[in-house]
Tab-separated table of C-alpha atoms in Angstrom:
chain	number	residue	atom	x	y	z
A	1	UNK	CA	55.975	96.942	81.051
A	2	UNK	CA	58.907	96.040	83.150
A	3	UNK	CA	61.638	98.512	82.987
A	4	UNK	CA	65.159	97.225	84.547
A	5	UNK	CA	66.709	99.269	87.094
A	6	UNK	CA	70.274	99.950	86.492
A	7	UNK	CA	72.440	101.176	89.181
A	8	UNK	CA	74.962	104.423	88.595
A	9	UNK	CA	78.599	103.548	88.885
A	10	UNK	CA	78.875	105.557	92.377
A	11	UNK	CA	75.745	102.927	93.734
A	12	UNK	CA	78.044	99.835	92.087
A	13	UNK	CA	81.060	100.799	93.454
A	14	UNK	CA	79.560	101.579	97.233
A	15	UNK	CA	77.578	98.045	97.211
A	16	UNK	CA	80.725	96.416	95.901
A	17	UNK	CA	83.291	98.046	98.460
A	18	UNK	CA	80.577	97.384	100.979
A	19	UNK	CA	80.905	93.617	99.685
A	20	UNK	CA	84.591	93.824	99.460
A	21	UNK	CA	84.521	94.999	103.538
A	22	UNK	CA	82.234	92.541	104.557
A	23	UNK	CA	85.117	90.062	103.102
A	24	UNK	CA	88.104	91.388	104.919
A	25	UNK	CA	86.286	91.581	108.182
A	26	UNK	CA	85.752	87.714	108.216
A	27	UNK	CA	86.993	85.553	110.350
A	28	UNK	CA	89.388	83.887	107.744
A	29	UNK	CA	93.038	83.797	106.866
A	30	UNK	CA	94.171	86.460	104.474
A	31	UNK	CA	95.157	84.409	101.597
A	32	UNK	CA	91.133	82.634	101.960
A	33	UNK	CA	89.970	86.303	101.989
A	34	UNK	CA	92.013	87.958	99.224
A	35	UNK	CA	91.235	84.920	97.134
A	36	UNK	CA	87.059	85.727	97.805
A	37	UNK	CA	87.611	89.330	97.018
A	38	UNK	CA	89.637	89.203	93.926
A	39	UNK	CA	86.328	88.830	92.010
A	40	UNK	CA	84.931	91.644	93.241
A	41	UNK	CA	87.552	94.059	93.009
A	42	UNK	CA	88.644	92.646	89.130
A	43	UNK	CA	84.617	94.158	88.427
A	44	UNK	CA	86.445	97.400	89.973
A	45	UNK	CA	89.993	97.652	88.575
A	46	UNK	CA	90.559	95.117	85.271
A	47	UNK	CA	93.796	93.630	85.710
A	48	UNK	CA	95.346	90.443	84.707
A	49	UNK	CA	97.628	89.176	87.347
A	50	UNK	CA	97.482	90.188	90.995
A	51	UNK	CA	100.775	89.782	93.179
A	52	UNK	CA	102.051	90.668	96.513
A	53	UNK	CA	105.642	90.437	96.996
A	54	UNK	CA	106.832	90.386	101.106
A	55	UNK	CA	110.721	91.514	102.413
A	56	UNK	CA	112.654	89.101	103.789
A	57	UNK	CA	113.953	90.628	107.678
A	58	UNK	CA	116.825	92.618	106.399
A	59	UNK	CA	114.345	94.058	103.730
A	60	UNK	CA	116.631	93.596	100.892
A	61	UNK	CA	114.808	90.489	98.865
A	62	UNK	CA	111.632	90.443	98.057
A	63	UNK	CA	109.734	86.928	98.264
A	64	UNK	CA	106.370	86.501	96.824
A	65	UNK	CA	104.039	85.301	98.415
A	66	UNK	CA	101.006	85.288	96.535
A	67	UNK	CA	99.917	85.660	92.933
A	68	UNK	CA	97.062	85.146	91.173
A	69	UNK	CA	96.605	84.915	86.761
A	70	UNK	CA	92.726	85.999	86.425
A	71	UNK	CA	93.029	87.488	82.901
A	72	UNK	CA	95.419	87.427	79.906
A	73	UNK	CA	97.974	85.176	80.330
A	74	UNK	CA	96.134	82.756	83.060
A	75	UNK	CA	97.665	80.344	80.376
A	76	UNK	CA	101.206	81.334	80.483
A	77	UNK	CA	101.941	80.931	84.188
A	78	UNK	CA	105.616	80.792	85.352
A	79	UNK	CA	106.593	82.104	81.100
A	80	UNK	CA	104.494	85.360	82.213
A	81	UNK	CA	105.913	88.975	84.543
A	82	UNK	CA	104.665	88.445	87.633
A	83	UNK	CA	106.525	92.293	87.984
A	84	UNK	CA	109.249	91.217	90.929
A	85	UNK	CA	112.044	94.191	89.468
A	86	UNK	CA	108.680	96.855	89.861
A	87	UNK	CA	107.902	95.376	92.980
A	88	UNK	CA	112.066	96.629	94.512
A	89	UNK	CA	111.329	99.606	92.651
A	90	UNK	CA	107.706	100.204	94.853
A	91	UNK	CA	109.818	99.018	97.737
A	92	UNK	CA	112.370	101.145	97.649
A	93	UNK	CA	110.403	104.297	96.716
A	94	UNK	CA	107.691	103.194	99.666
A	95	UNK	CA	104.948	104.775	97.303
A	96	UNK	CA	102.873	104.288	94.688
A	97	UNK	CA	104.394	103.585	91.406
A	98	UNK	CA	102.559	102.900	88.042
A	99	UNK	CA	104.561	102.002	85.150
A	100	UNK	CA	102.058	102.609	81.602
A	101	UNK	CA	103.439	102.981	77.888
A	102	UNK	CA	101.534	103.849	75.117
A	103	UNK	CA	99.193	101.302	74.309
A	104	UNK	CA	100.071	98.683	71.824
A	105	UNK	CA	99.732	98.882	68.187
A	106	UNK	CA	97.078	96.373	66.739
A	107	UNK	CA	98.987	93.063	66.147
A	108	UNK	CA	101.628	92.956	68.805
A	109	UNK	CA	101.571	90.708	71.672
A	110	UNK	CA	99.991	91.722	74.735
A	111	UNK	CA	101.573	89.729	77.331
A	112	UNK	CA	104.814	91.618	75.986
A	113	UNK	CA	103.277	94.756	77.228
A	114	UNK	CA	102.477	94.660	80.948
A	115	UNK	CA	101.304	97.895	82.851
A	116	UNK	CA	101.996	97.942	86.383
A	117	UNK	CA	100.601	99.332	89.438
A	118	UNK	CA	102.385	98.758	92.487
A	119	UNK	CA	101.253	100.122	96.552
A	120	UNK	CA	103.328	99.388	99.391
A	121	UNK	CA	101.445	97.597	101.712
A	122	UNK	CA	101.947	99.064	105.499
A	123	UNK	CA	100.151	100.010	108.574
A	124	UNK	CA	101.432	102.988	109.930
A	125	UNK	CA	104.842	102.651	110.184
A	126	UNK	CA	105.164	99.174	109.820
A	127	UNK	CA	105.699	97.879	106.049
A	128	UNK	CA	105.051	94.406	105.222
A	129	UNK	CA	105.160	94.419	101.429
A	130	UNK	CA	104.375	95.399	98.111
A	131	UNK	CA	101.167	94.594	96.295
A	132	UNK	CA	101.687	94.543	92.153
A	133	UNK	CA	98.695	94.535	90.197
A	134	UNK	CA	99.549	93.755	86.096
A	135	UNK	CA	97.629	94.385	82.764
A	136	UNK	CA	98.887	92.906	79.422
A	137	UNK	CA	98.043	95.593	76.838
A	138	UNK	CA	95.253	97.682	77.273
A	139	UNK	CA	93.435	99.531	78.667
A	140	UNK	CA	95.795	102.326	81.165
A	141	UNK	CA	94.616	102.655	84.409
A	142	UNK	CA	93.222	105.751	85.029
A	143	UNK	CA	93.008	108.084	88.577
A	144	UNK	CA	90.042	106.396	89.700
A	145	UNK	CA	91.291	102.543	89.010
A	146	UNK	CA	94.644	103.626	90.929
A	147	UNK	CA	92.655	104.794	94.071
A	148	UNK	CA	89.637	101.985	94.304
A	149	UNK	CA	93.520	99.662	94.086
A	150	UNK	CA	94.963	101.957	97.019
A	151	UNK	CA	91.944	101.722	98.837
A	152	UNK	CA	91.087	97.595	98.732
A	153	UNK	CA	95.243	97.233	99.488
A	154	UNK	CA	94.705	98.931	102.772
């Protein structure tokens, strides 16, 4: 009798940050390489939409420059948050922000209910952006979600 071998989440999340590693160490450009890891770290951290918003030189506008619709709402497209008035607010405060209510009642819309997670993307002292990452409805992101984000956004 064949019994499947299941791997504890610590052995999942080590082969897929491994995976996700492998991908940002390629010789690629970064939108080819964020696109090839998005699958990987959606197995990590749920989310719906995935954004990162850039200043302009005088760092008062923000301009996106990427988003991606992998969940809820992939339907919507421009009709949907894409979070730009978070995305000042994570600029501004240069740290993490996450922006949760309670979770919806049965029967209301989810795509009226985004949760937000926003990082400021910088190395050292150089900041080159925000990274937003949206749910519609539920579930909250928890301590561990907001790390494994904080940790594939550096």
């Amino acid at each position: 009798m064949n019994i499947p071998v299941t791997q504890s989440p610590s052995e999942q999340w080590l082969e897929e940050a491994t995976q996700i590693s492998q991908i940002f160490n390629q010789d690629l450009d970064w939108k080819s390489r964020l696109n090839q890891a998005i699958p990987i770290i959606r197995r990590l951290v749920i989310f719906d939409n995935l954004v990162i918003y850039r200043p302009d030189p005088t760092g008062q506008y923000l301009s996106l420059i990427y988003a991606r619709a992998t969940g809820r709402g992939r339907s919507q497209g421009a009709e949907i948050t894409w979070g730009e008035p978070f995305a000042r607010r994570v600029a501004a405060a240069q740290s993490i922000l996450l922006e949760q209510g309670i979770p919806e009642q049965s029967g209301t819309d989810r795509l009226d209910k985004p949760i937000l997670l926003g990082i400021p993307l910088e190395t050292g002292t150089t900041k080159f952006g925000v990274l937003v990452i949206i749910r519609f409805g539920s579930p909250l992101f928890d301590d561990q979600q907001v790390q494994i984000a904080r940790w594939a956004a550096e």
